[in-house]
Coordinates of C-alpha atoms in Angstrom, one line a residue:
M1 CA -100.4 -51.1 -10.7
Q2 CA -97.9 -51.3 -8.1
V3 CA -100.4 -53.5 -6.0
L4 CA -101.1 -55.8 -8.9
L5 CA -97.4 -56.0 -9.7
A6 CA -96.8 -57.2 -6.0
R7 CA -99.4 -59.7 -6.4
L8 CA -97.7 -60.9 -9.3
A9 CA -94.6 -61.9 -7.3
C10 CA -96.3 -64.7 -6.2
P11 CA -95.9 -68.4 -8.1
V12 CA -98.4 -68.8 -11.1
Y13 CA -101.0 -70.9 -9.5
Q14 CA -101.6 -68.5 -6.6
C15 CA -101.5 -65.7 -8.6
F16 CA -104.2 -66.6 -10.5
H17 CA -106.4 -68.9 -8.2
A18 CA -105.5 -67.5 -4.8
I19 CA -106.1 -63.7 -5.6
K20 CA -109.2 -64.6 -8.0
I21 CA -108.3 -62.3 -11.1
K22 CA -111.6 -61.8 -13.0
K23 CA -111.6 -63.5 -16.5
N24 CA -112.6 -60.4 -18.4
Y25 CA -109.4 -58.4 -17.2
L26 CA -107.3 -61.4 -18.2
P27 CA -107.0 -60.5 -22.1
L28 CA -106.1 -56.9 -21.1
C29 CA -103.3 -57.9 -18.5
A30 CA -101.9 -60.6 -20.8
T31 CA -101.2 -58.1 -23.6
R32 CA -99.6 -55.6 -21.6
W33 CA -97.5 -57.9 -20.0
S34 CA -96.3 -59.6 -23.1
S35 CA -95.3 -56.3 -24.7
T36 CA -91.7 -56.4 -26.0
S37 CA -91.6 -53.7 -23.2
V38 CA -92.2 -55.5 -20.3
V39 CA -91.3 -59.0 -21.3
P40 CA -87.4 -59.8 -21.4
R41 CA -85.7 -62.1 -23.4
I42 CA -86.1 -65.6 -21.8
T43 CA -85.2 -67.9 -24.7
T44 CA -81.2 -68.5 -24.7
H45 CA -80.6 -71.4 -26.8
Y46 CA -78.2 -70.9 -29.7
T47 CA -80.9 -72.5 -32.2
V48 CA -83.0 -69.0 -31.7
Y49 CA -80.0 -66.7 -30.6
P50 CA -76.8 -68.0 -32.7
R51 CA -73.5 -68.0 -31.2
D52 CA -72.0 -66.6 -33.9
Q53 CA -74.3 -63.4 -33.0
D54 CA -73.4 -63.6 -29.2
K55 CA -70.5 -61.8 -28.2
R56 CA -69.9 -64.2 -25.2
W57 CA -68.7 -66.8 -27.2
E58 CA -66.2 -65.0 -29.3
G59 CA -62.9 -66.5 -29.3
V60 CA -64.3 -69.9 -28.0
N61 CA -63.0 -73.0 -29.8
M62 CA -66.1 -74.6 -31.6
E63 CA -63.9 -77.4 -33.4
R64 CA -65.7 -80.6 -32.7
F65 CA -63.8 -84.3 -32.4
A66 CA -65.2 -86.9 -35.2
E67 CA -65.4 -90.4 -35.3
E68 CA -66.2 -92.7 -38.5
A69 CA -68.7 -95.5 -38.1
D70 CA -70.9 -97.8 -40.4
V71 CA -74.1 -97.2 -38.6
V72 CA -74.9 -95.2 -35.7
I73 CA -77.8 -95.3 -33.6
V74 CA -79.5 -92.5 -31.7
G75 CA -81.3 -94.3 -28.4
A76 CA -80.9 -97.1 -26.7
G77 CA -84.6 -98.1 -26.0
P78 CA -86.1 -101.4 -27.4
A79 CA -86.0 -100.5 -31.1
G80 CA -82.4 -99.2 -31.1
L81 CA -81.0 -102.0 -29.1
S82 CA -82.8 -104.5 -31.5
A83 CA -81.4 -102.9 -34.5
A84 CA -77.9 -102.6 -33.2
A85 CA -77.8 -106.3 -31.6
R86 CA -79.1 -107.7 -35.1
L87 CA -76.4 -105.7 -37.2
K88 CA -73.7 -107.4 -35.2
Q89 CA -75.7 -111.0 -35.2
L90 CA -75.4 -110.4 -39.2
A91 CA -71.9 -109.1 -39.4
A92 CA -70.8 -112.4 -37.5
Q93 CA -72.7 -114.7 -39.3
H94 CA -71.5 -113.6 -42.5
E95 CA -67.8 -112.9 -41.5
K96 CA -68.0 -109.0 -41.8
D97 CA -66.7 -106.4 -39.9
I98 CA -69.4 -103.7 -39.3
R99 CA -68.9 -100.7 -36.7
V100 CA -71.9 -99.8 -35.1
C101 CA -72.1 -97.0 -32.5
L102 CA -75.4 -96.6 -30.3
V103 CA -75.5 -93.1 -28.1
E104 CA -78.2 -92.9 -25.2
K105 CA -78.8 -89.9 -23.2
A106 CA -79.6 -91.7 -19.9
A107 CA -76.2 -92.2 -17.8
Q108 CA -77.0 -95.9 -17.9
I109 CA -78.9 -98.2 -20.3
G110 CA -82.5 -98.7 -19.2
A111 CA -82.1 -95.6 -16.4
H112 CA -85.0 -93.7 -18.2
T113 CA -86.9 -96.5 -19.4
L114 CA -90.0 -97.1 -16.9
S115 CA -90.8 -100.0 -14.9
G116 CA -93.9 -101.6 -15.7
A117 CA -95.3 -102.9 -19.1
C118 CA -97.1 -105.9 -20.8
L119 CA -94.8 -107.5 -23.4
D120 CA -95.5 -109.5 -26.4
P121 CA -92.7 -111.8 -26.7
R122 CA -92.8 -112.3 -30.4
A123 CA -90.0 -109.8 -31.7
L124 CA -87.6 -110.7 -28.6
Q125 CA -88.1 -114.5 -29.6
E126 CA -87.0 -113.6 -33.4
L127 CA -84.0 -111.5 -32.0
F128 CA -82.9 -113.8 -29.0
P129 CA -84.5 -117.4 -29.7
D130 CA -82.4 -118.1 -26.7
W131 CA -83.6 -115.2 -24.3
K132 CA -84.5 -117.8 -21.4
E133 CA -81.2 -119.4 -21.4
K134 CA -79.4 -116.0 -21.3
G135 CA -81.6 -114.9 -18.3
A136 CA -83.9 -112.5 -20.0
P137 CA -85.6 -110.9 -16.9
L138 CA -89.2 -112.2 -18.2
N139 CA -90.2 -113.1 -14.7
T140 CA -94.2 -112.9 -14.7
P141 CA -96.4 -114.9 -17.6
V142 CA -99.8 -113.4 -17.6
T143 CA -102.1 -115.5 -15.5
E144 CA -105.2 -113.3 -15.4
D145 CA -107.0 -110.9 -17.5
R146 CA -109.5 -108.2 -16.3
F147 CA -111.4 -105.7 -18.1
G148 CA -113.8 -102.9 -16.7
I149 CA -116.0 -99.6 -17.3
L150 CA -115.7 -97.7 -14.1
T151 CA -118.3 -95.5 -12.7
E152 CA -117.9 -92.9 -9.9
K153 CA -118.5 -96.0 -7.7
Y154 CA -118.9 -99.2 -9.4
R155 CA -117.0 -101.0 -11.9
I156 CA -118.7 -103.0 -14.5
P157 CA -116.5 -106.2 -15.9
V158 CA -116.4 -106.4 -19.8
P159 CA -115.5 -110.2 -20.9
I160 CA -112.1 -110.4 -22.8
L161 CA -113.0 -113.0 -25.7
P162 CA -110.3 -114.7 -27.9
G163 CA -109.1 -112.4 -30.4
L164 CA -109.7 -109.2 -28.8
P165 CA -106.9 -106.6 -28.8
M166 CA -107.0 -106.8 -25.1
N167 CA -106.3 -110.6 -24.4
N168 CA -102.5 -111.2 -23.0
H169 CA -102.8 -114.9 -23.2
G170 CA -98.9 -115.5 -23.7
N171 CA -97.7 -112.1 -22.9
Y172 CA -95.3 -111.4 -20.0
I173 CA -95.4 -108.5 -17.4
V174 CA -92.1 -107.0 -17.1
R175 CA -90.1 -104.0 -15.5
L176 CA -89.3 -102.6 -18.8
G177 CA -85.8 -100.7 -17.7
H178 CA -84.7 -104.2 -16.7
L179 CA -85.2 -105.8 -19.8
V180 CA -83.4 -102.8 -21.7
S181 CA -80.5 -103.1 -19.4
W182 CA -80.7 -107.1 -20.2
M183 CA -80.6 -106.2 -24.0
G184 CA -77.7 -103.6 -23.5
E185 CA -75.6 -106.2 -22.1
Q186 CA -76.4 -108.3 -25.1
A187 CA -75.8 -105.7 -27.5
E188 CA -72.4 -104.9 -26.1
A189 CA -71.5 -108.7 -26.3
L190 CA -72.0 -108.8 -29.6
G191 CA -69.6 -106.0 -30.0
V192 CA -71.9 -102.9 -30.3
E193 CA -70.1 -99.8 -29.1
V194 CA -72.6 -98.3 -26.7
Y195 CA -72.0 -94.4 -25.2
P196 CA -74.3 -93.9 -22.2
G197 CA -74.7 -90.4 -20.9
Y198 CA -74.3 -88.8 -24.4
A199 CA -77.5 -87.2 -25.8
A200 CA -77.5 -86.7 -29.7
A201 CA -78.0 -83.1 -30.0
E202 CA -77.8 -82.3 -33.9
V203 CA -78.4 -83.9 -37.2
L204 CA -75.3 -83.3 -39.4
F205 CA -75.7 -83.3 -43.3
H206 CA -73.3 -83.9 -46.3
E207 CA -73.3 -81.1 -48.9
D208 CA -75.7 -83.6 -51.1
G209 CA -78.3 -83.1 -48.4
S210 CA -78.1 -86.3 -47.2
V211 CA -77.4 -87.4 -43.5
K212 CA -73.8 -87.6 -42.4
G213 CA -74.7 -88.5 -38.7
I214 CA -74.8 -86.3 -35.4
A215 CA -73.2 -84.7 -33.0
T216 CA -73.5 -85.3 -29.2
N217 CA -74.4 -82.5 -26.7
D218 CA -72.2 -79.8 -25.7
V219 CA -71.3 -79.4 -21.9
G220 CA -70.4 -76.3 -19.7
I221 CA -73.0 -73.8 -20.4
Q222 CA -74.7 -71.5 -18.2
K223 CA -78.3 -71.1 -17.9
D224 CA -78.0 -67.8 -19.4
G225 CA -76.6 -69.4 -22.5
A226 CA -73.2 -68.4 -21.8
P227 CA -70.1 -70.6 -22.0
K228 CA -68.4 -71.9 -18.7
T229 CA -64.9 -72.2 -18.1
T230 CA -65.5 -75.8 -18.3
F231 CA -67.1 -75.7 -22.0
E232 CA -66.7 -78.6 -23.9
R233 CA -67.9 -79.3 -27.5
G234 CA -69.7 -82.4 -28.2
L235 CA -68.4 -85.3 -30.4
E236 CA -69.6 -85.7 -34.1
L237 CA -70.0 -89.5 -34.9
H238 CA -70.5 -89.7 -38.9
A239 CA -71.8 -93.0 -40.5
K240 CA -73.1 -94.6 -44.0
V241 CA -76.6 -94.7 -42.2
T242 CA -78.0 -93.2 -39.3
I243 CA -80.9 -95.0 -37.3
F244 CA -83.1 -92.6 -35.5
A245 CA -84.8 -94.7 -32.7
E246 CA -85.4 -91.7 -30.2
G247 CA -88.9 -92.4 -29.0
C248 CA -92.1 -90.4 -29.0
H249 CA -91.6 -86.6 -30.5
G250 CA -87.9 -86.8 -30.7
H251 CA -86.4 -83.4 -31.4
L252 CA -84.0 -84.4 -34.0
A253 CA -86.8 -86.7 -35.6
K254 CA -88.9 -83.2 -35.8
Q255 CA -86.2 -81.8 -37.8
L256 CA -86.0 -84.7 -40.2
Y257 CA -89.8 -84.4 -40.8
R258 CA -89.3 -80.7 -42.0
K259 CA -86.1 -81.4 -44.2
F260 CA -87.3 -84.0 -46.1
D261 CA -91.1 -83.4 -45.7
L262 CA -91.6 -87.1 -44.3
R263 CA -95.1 -86.1 -43.4
A264 CA -96.4 -85.0 -46.6
N265 CA -98.8 -88.2 -47.1
C266 CA -99.8 -89.0 -43.8
E267 CA -102.3 -87.7 -40.7
P268 CA -100.7 -85.6 -37.9
Q269 CA -100.2 -87.7 -35.1
T270 CA -102.4 -88.1 -32.2
Y271 CA -100.6 -88.5 -28.8
G272 CA -101.3 -89.6 -25.1
I273 CA -99.5 -89.2 -21.8
G274 CA -99.1 -92.1 -19.6
L275 CA -98.4 -91.6 -16.1
K276 CA -97.3 -94.5 -14.1
E277 CA -96.3 -95.3 -10.7
L278 CA -94.4 -98.7 -8.9
W279 CA -96.0 -99.8 -5.4
V280 CA -94.9 -102.3 -2.9
I281 CA -98.4 -103.7 -1.5
D282 CA -99.6 -106.0 1.2
E283 CA -98.7 -109.6 0.1
K284 CA -102.2 -110.7 1.1
K285 CA -103.5 -108.6 -1.8
W286 CA -100.9 -109.5 -4.4
K287 CA -101.7 -111.4 -7.5
P288 CA -98.6 -112.2 -9.7
G289 CA -99.5 -112.3 -13.5
R290 CA -102.6 -110.4 -13.1
V291 CA -103.5 -107.7 -15.7
D292 CA -106.4 -105.1 -15.1
H293 CA -107.2 -102.7 -17.4
T294 CA -110.0 -100.1 -17.0
V295 CA -112.0 -97.1 -18.9
G296 CA -114.4 -94.6 -17.8
W297 CA -114.4 -92.3 -14.7
P298 CA -112.9 -90.1 -13.8
L299 CA -112.7 -89.2 -17.6
D300 CA -116.1 -88.5 -19.4
R301 CA -116.7 -90.4 -22.9
H302 CA -115.1 -87.6 -24.9
T303 CA -111.8 -88.0 -23.2
Y304 CA -109.8 -90.7 -24.6
G305 CA -108.2 -92.8 -21.9
G306 CA -107.9 -95.4 -19.6
S307 CA -105.8 -97.2 -16.8
F308 CA -103.9 -100.2 -16.2
L309 CA -102.7 -102.3 -13.0
Y310 CA -99.9 -105.3 -13.3
H311 CA -98.9 -107.3 -10.7
L312 CA -95.3 -108.0 -11.1
N313 CA -93.5 -111.2 -9.9
E314 CA -90.1 -109.8 -8.9
G315 CA -89.2 -111.2 -5.7
E316 CA -91.2 -108.9 -3.7
P317 CA -95.1 -107.9 -3.9
L318 CA -94.8 -105.2 -6.7
V319 CA -97.6 -103.5 -8.9
A320 CA -97.2 -101.2 -11.6
L321 CA -100.3 -99.2 -12.2
G322 CA -100.9 -96.0 -14.4
F323 CA -103.0 -94.0 -16.5
V324 CA -103.2 -92.7 -20.0
V325 CA -105.1 -89.5 -21.3
G326 CA -105.5 -88.9 -24.9
L327 CA -103.9 -85.2 -25.8
D328 CA -106.8 -84.4 -27.8
Y329 CA -108.9 -83.8 -24.8
Q330 CA -111.0 -80.7 -24.9
N331 CA -111.1 -79.1 -21.6
P332 CA -108.0 -76.8 -20.9
Y333 CA -108.7 -77.1 -16.8
L334 CA -108.0 -81.1 -17.3
S335 CA -104.8 -82.2 -15.2
P336 CA -103.9 -85.6 -16.2
F337 CA -101.5 -86.1 -13.1
R338 CA -104.5 -85.1 -10.9
E339 CA -107.2 -87.5 -12.9
F340 CA -104.4 -90.3 -12.2
Q341 CA -104.5 -89.3 -8.5
R342 CA -108.3 -89.2 -8.2
W343 CA -108.4 -92.5 -10.3
K344 CA -106.7 -94.4 -7.2
H345 CA -109.5 -93.4 -5.0
H346 CA -111.9 -95.6 -6.8
P347 CA -113.4 -98.6 -4.7
S348 CA -112.2 -101.1 -7.1
I349 CA -108.6 -99.8 -7.0
Q350 CA -107.9 -98.3 -3.5
P351 CA -108.0 -101.6 -1.6
T352 CA -105.3 -103.1 -3.5
L353 CA -103.2 -99.8 -2.8
E354 CA -104.1 -99.4 0.8
G355 CA -101.0 -100.3 3.4
G356 CA -98.7 -100.4 0.5
K357 CA -95.7 -97.7 -0.3
R358 CA -95.2 -95.9 -3.6
I359 CA -91.7 -96.4 -4.4
A360 CA -91.4 -94.5 -8.2
Y361 CA -93.1 -92.0 -10.4
G362 CA -92.6 -91.2 -14.0
A363 CA -94.3 -90.2 -17.1
R364 CA -93.8 -90.6 -21.2
A365 CA -95.5 -89.7 -24.1
L366 CA -97.1 -92.2 -26.6
N367 CA -97.9 -91.9 -30.3
E368 CA -101.5 -93.1 -30.6
G369 CA -102.3 -92.3 -34.3
G370 CA -101.2 -95.7 -35.6
L371 CA -101.1 -96.7 -39.2
Q372 CA -102.5 -93.5 -40.8
C373 CA -100.0 -91.6 -39.1
I374 CA -96.9 -93.1 -39.9
P375 CA -94.5 -90.9 -41.7
K376 CA -92.0 -92.0 -44.7
L377 CA -89.6 -94.1 -42.9
T378 CA -86.6 -93.8 -45.2
F379 CA -84.2 -90.7 -46.5
P380 CA -80.9 -90.3 -47.9
G381 CA -78.5 -91.3 -45.1
G382 CA -80.9 -92.6 -42.4
L383 CA -84.1 -94.1 -41.3
L384 CA -86.8 -94.0 -38.4
I385 CA -87.7 -96.6 -36.1
G386 CA -89.6 -97.8 -33.0
C387 CA -91.8 -95.3 -31.2
S388 CA -90.4 -92.2 -33.1
P389 CA -92.5 -92.8 -36.4
G390 CA -95.3 -94.6 -34.2
F391 CA -95.9 -98.2 -34.3
M392 CA -97.8 -98.6 -31.1
N393 CA -100.9 -100.9 -31.2
V394 CA -103.3 -98.5 -29.3
P395 CA -106.2 -100.8 -28.4
K396 CA -103.5 -103.4 -27.2
I397 CA -101.3 -101.0 -25.2
K398 CA -98.4 -102.4 -26.7
G399 CA -95.7 -100.8 -29.0
T400 CA -92.5 -102.5 -27.7
H401 CA -92.8 -105.9 -29.6
T402 CA -93.5 -103.8 -32.9
A403 CA -90.7 -101.1 -32.3
M404 CA -88.4 -103.9 -31.7
K405 CA -89.6 -105.6 -35.2
S406 CA -88.8 -102.5 -36.6
G407 CA -85.3 -102.0 -35.5
I408 CA -84.6 -105.6 -36.6
L409 CA -86.0 -105.2 -40.2
A410 CA -84.0 -101.9 -40.3
A411 CA -80.7 -103.7 -39.5
E412 CA -81.5 -106.6 -42.1
S413 CA -82.2 -103.7 -44.6
I414 CA -79.2 -101.8 -44.1
F415 CA -76.9 -104.8 -43.7
N416 CA -78.1 -106.1 -47.3
Q417 CA -77.0 -102.4 -48.6
L418 CA -73.7 -102.5 -46.5
T419 CA -72.4 -105.5 -48.1
N420 CA -73.4 -105.1 -51.6
E421 CA -70.5 -104.5 -53.7
N422 CA -72.6 -103.5 -56.7
L423 CA -74.7 -101.1 -54.6
Q424 CA -74.2 -97.6 -56.7
S425 CA -75.8 -94.9 -54.5
K426 CA -76.9 -91.4 -55.7
T427 CA -76.2 -89.7 -52.4
I428 CA -72.8 -89.8 -49.6
G429 CA -75.5 -91.3 -47.2
L430 CA -77.2 -94.6 -48.1
D431 CA -80.9 -94.3 -48.8
V432 CA -82.3 -97.6 -47.5
T433 CA -85.7 -97.5 -49.3
E434 CA -85.6 -101.4 -48.6
Y435 CA -86.7 -100.9 -45.1
E436 CA -89.9 -99.2 -45.6
D437 CA -90.8 -102.1 -48.2
N438 CA -89.9 -104.9 -45.6
L439 CA -91.8 -103.7 -43.1
K440 CA -95.1 -103.1 -45.1
K441 CA -94.8 -106.8 -45.7
S442 CA -94.2 -107.6 -42.1
W443 CA -96.6 -109.0 -39.0
V444 CA -96.1 -105.1 -37.8
W445 CA -98.0 -103.7 -40.7
K446 CA -100.2 -106.3 -40.7
E447 CA -101.2 -106.2 -36.9
L448 CA -101.4 -102.1 -37.3
Y449 CA -103.6 -102.4 -40.3
A450 CA -105.9 -104.6 -38.2
V451 CA -106.6 -101.8 -35.6
R452 CA -106.1 -99.0 -37.5
N453 CA -110.1 -97.9 -37.3
I454 CA -110.5 -98.6 -33.5
R455 CA -108.6 -95.3 -32.1
P456 CA -110.2 -92.8 -34.7
S457 CA -113.6 -94.7 -33.9
C458 CA -113.6 -93.0 -30.5
H459 CA -114.5 -89.7 -32.3
S460 CA -118.0 -90.6 -32.6
I461 CA -120.7 -88.8 -30.4
L462 CA -120.3 -92.1 -28.1
G463 CA -117.0 -91.2 -27.6
V464 CA -114.5 -94.0 -25.8
Y465 CA -117.6 -96.2 -25.9
G466 CA -118.1 -95.9 -29.5
G467 CA -114.7 -97.0 -30.0
M468 CA -115.6 -100.0 -27.9
I469 CA -118.6 -101.0 -29.9
Y470 CA -116.8 -100.5 -32.9
T471 CA -114.1 -103.0 -31.8
G472 CA -116.6 -105.6 -30.6
I473 CA -118.4 -105.6 -34.2
F474 CA -115.6 -104.8 -36.7
Y475 CA -112.2 -106.1 -35.3
W476 CA -113.8 -109.1 -33.1
I477 CA -116.0 -110.3 -36.1
F478 CA -114.2 -109.1 -39.0
R479 CA -110.6 -108.7 -37.9
G480 CA -110.4 -105.3 -39.1
M481 CA -110.8 -106.2 -42.8
E482 CA -113.6 -103.9 -43.4
P483 CA -113.0 -102.0 -46.7
W484 CA -112.5 -98.7 -45.4
T485 CA -110.1 -96.6 -43.0
L486 CA -111.2 -93.9 -40.9
K487 CA -109.4 -90.7 -40.4
H488 CA -108.4 -89.0 -37.0
K489 CA -109.7 -85.3 -37.0
G490 CA -106.7 -83.0 -37.3
S491 CA -104.1 -82.2 -34.6
D492 CA -104.7 -83.0 -31.0
S493 CA -104.3 -79.1 -30.4
D494 CA -107.3 -78.4 -32.4
K495 CA -109.3 -80.0 -30.2
L496 CA -108.8 -77.6 -27.0
K497 CA -111.3 -75.4 -26.4
P498 CA -111.1 -71.5 -25.0
A499 CA -111.2 -71.5 -20.9
K500 CA -114.5 -69.3 -21.3
D501 CA -116.1 -72.2 -23.1
C502 CA -115.2 -74.5 -20.4
T503 CA -115.8 -75.3 -16.5
P504 CA -113.1 -75.5 -13.8
I505 CA -112.4 -78.7 -12.5
E506 CA -112.0 -79.1 -8.9
Y507 CA -110.0 -81.9 -7.7
P508 CA -109.8 -83.3 -4.3
K509 CA -106.4 -82.7 -2.0
P510 CA -104.2 -85.6 -2.1
D511 CA -104.3 -87.7 1.1
G512 CA -100.6 -88.6 1.2
Q513 CA -101.3 -92.5 1.3
I514 CA -103.1 -93.3 -1.9
S515 CA -102.6 -90.1 -3.8
F516 CA -100.0 -87.4 -3.9
D517 CA -99.1 -84.0 -4.7
L518 CA -96.8 -83.4 -7.7
L519 CA -93.6 -82.3 -6.0
S520 CA -93.5 -85.3 -3.7
S521 CA -94.2 -87.4 -7.0
V522 CA -91.3 -85.9 -8.8
A523 CA -88.9 -86.4 -6.0
L524 CA -89.3 -90.2 -6.9
S525 CA -88.8 -89.9 -10.7
G526 CA -84.9 -89.9 -10.3
T527 CA -85.0 -86.5 -12.0
N528 CA -81.6 -84.9 -11.1
H529 CA -79.6 -82.1 -12.6
E530 CA -77.5 -78.8 -12.3
H531 CA -79.3 -76.0 -11.7
D532 CA -76.9 -73.7 -13.8
Q533 CA -77.4 -75.2 -17.4
P534 CA -79.7 -74.0 -20.1
A535 CA -83.5 -75.1 -19.6
H536 CA -84.4 -78.1 -22.2
L537 CA -87.5 -76.2 -22.9
T538 CA -86.8 -73.4 -25.5
L539 CA -89.7 -70.7 -26.5
K540 CA -90.0 -69.6 -30.1
D541 CA -91.8 -66.4 -28.7
D542 CA -91.4 -65.4 -25.0
S543 CA -94.3 -63.4 -25.3
V544 CA -96.9 -66.0 -26.4
P545 CA -97.7 -68.0 -23.1
V546 CA -98.8 -65.0 -21.3
N547 CA -100.1 -63.2 -24.6
R548 CA -102.2 -66.3 -25.8
N549 CA -102.2 -69.1 -23.7
L550 CA -103.1 -67.4 -20.4
S551 CA -105.4 -65.1 -22.1
I552 CA -107.5 -67.7 -24.3
Y553 CA -106.5 -71.1 -22.2
D554 CA -105.9 -69.8 -18.8
G555 CA -102.5 -70.8 -18.7
P556 CA -103.2 -75.0 -18.9
E557 CA -99.1 -75.5 -18.8
Q558 CA -99.6 -75.2 -15.0
R559 CA -101.9 -78.3 -15.0
F560 CA -100.7 -80.5 -17.8
C561 CA -97.0 -81.1 -17.2
P562 CA -96.2 -84.2 -15.3
A563 CA -93.2 -82.8 -13.6
G564 CA -94.5 -79.2 -12.8
F565 CA -92.6 -77.2 -15.4
S566 CA -94.1 -74.3 -17.2
P567 CA -93.0 -71.7 -19.7
F568 CA -95.8 -69.4 -18.4
T569 CA -94.4 -70.0 -14.8
S570 CA -90.9 -69.0 -16.2
T571 CA -92.1 -66.2 -17.9
F572 CA -93.2 -64.6 -14.5
S573 CA -90.3 -65.5 -12.5
R574 CA -88.2 -63.8 -15.0
I575 CA -90.3 -60.8 -15.4
F576 CA -91.0 -60.3 -11.6
A577 CA -87.8 -61.4 -10.3
T578 CA -89.4 -63.9 -8.3
P579 CA -87.8 -67.5 -7.8
I580 CA -90.4 -69.7 -8.7
P581 CA -89.1 -73.7 -8.2
L582 CA -88.7 -75.1 -11.9
I583 CA -88.8 -78.9 -12.3
T584 CA -87.6 -80.4 -15.3
W585 CA -88.1 -83.8 -16.6
P586 CA -85.6 -85.9 -18.2
N587 CA -87.4 -89.4 -18.3
T588 CA -90.0 -88.2 -21.1
T589 CA -90.2 -87.1 -24.5
C590 CA -92.1 -84.1 -25.6
F591 CA -95.3 -84.1 -27.1
P592 CA -97.5 -82.8 -29.6
S593 CA -97.0 -81.8 -33.4
K594 CA -97.2 -77.8 -34.1
C595 CA -96.0 -77.4 -30.8
G596 CA -94.8 -73.5 -31.3
V597 CA -93.0 -73.3 -28.1
G598 CA -90.2 -75.4 -29.8
T599 CA -88.6 -78.2 -27.8
V600 CA -84.6 -78.2 -28.1
V601 CA -82.4 -80.4 -26.0
M602 CA -78.8 -80.2 -25.6
K603 CA -78.2 -82.2 -22.8
N604 CA -78.5 -85.4 -21.0
W605 CA -82.5 -84.9 -21.6
E606 CA -85.2 -85.5 -24.1
P607 CA -87.7 -82.6 -24.7
L608 CA -90.2 -81.7 -21.8
V609 CA -93.6 -83.4 -22.0
L610 CA -96.1 -80.7 -23.5
L611 CA -99.5 -81.2 -24.0
P612 CA -102.1 -79.9 -26.6
A613 CA -102.5 -76.2 -25.5
L614 CA -99.0 -75.5 -26.6
A615 CA -99.5 -75.6 -30.1
M616 CA -101.5 -72.6 -29.7
L617 CA -98.1 -71.1 -29.7
S618 CA -96.7 -69.5 -33.1
N619 CA -95.0 -72.0 -35.3

């Protein structure tokens, strides 16, 4: 046993791959290691261990200062900024005084938004008809569309016919972070109070159960959950209506789903992870305005995913490239990051990157469920907009324009209630049910309805190629007017198979020129935080990562996170007192529903990216 413990002092990956522990021994080991007598308390967050039961917090002043506003918005992405700007536009038009406060976790507006997107300008045109005169950073109109199916060595071109979702005529390739920053400037010019650097940590409620507002994160807390001498309580922001625009799988929205049962009449959301890099390439290979998408290799036909490569015109030869993997994949040995790195070596991709330099890396979660997975959007005191409920047009690979339109519609609906002198509200927090009705009458709902069957059609025996066939027949010909609606086949986590039923995937070693290791990638992500602060990932059961995830799924946490963080790694670093580097990831949002590991963020971060295996943890 002493020899075994000595070996386990190595980092997790070495522990279970270098020393080759036999599969039939893992369940027994995992059970022993996860027993309450061995596994110490890892989780320190006050939502799991309340502060009023923690002697270290006795005598600490927990009073919070409160501010009153008409509308509070959580999240300064395209949706939140659209809602804020539209509210102030309406207030100016009707000579009304409305206080709008917007909180954003990033230190600067746009700082947590990944560069490289293909934007449909429809909603932007509605919000700012004079966006060109105002200098909106839309510098690269799409000039060329390409789509192909990859085999290991070849690229099979597929024509993009007019009317197909992948047709980008009239769209723009943008650095979305720059666009969000510009939108922030427009919102502030209109009178919106913008508070960057403040993460919304908690939903506040009135006694009648309606939403009262939010509280921002506390600061000055040690890694073990104890208060520092610099501890300061967060700020409360109260509002008549609170708009939640957190992005994909935000932790406040998850609380609201449960409290108001918002997902009672929709299917479980299905997710994807998108990994992205920004490169400066050889100018001779630069084709400003070119949009290139592929499906196929290195993924098999049963794993939903694909790639993009956009040529930006930003004064230097930039390309944004990325890889998306659906989180309903089956093999726990799959690593989305390594699939991305392998994809870059394809003969149709590598020549573009040769001689270039990678300057940025990032990842984010995507809601891919579409119309079938949109929850109830309103509740007393608040509503959901943007990527939080999930308005992404998956086959079009676009969600910014629909997110912005949802923010515009939310603002118009809220303004009508705020200025209605005859309004009689049943709750203190206003219930703006008009918003959901208006959304269903808008072009957003029409667009999502037309493509509702494309993503679930990929669940056929043909996989992704079945979805392409379905798109060609029923979308291109009938424009989504078929009289049926296909269903998704349950939660993403239900698709993951036990490790014993799957073949490990051997990935090639990165060459340091086209493909890279994870740590050097994270170094380009802008991730920076103080070490002595609570982890933004909170386990609901400290024993489960070893007892269940490791024993059944071979610890897929060590493979699926695009920042190299693993609760399993954290568990072993605590058990054996071995310092294993842990990397947190503030630029992304947590993944899937039914994620028993819990994802609680009380700092300037959104939850860690998690993949389907964590749904095996207890709820």
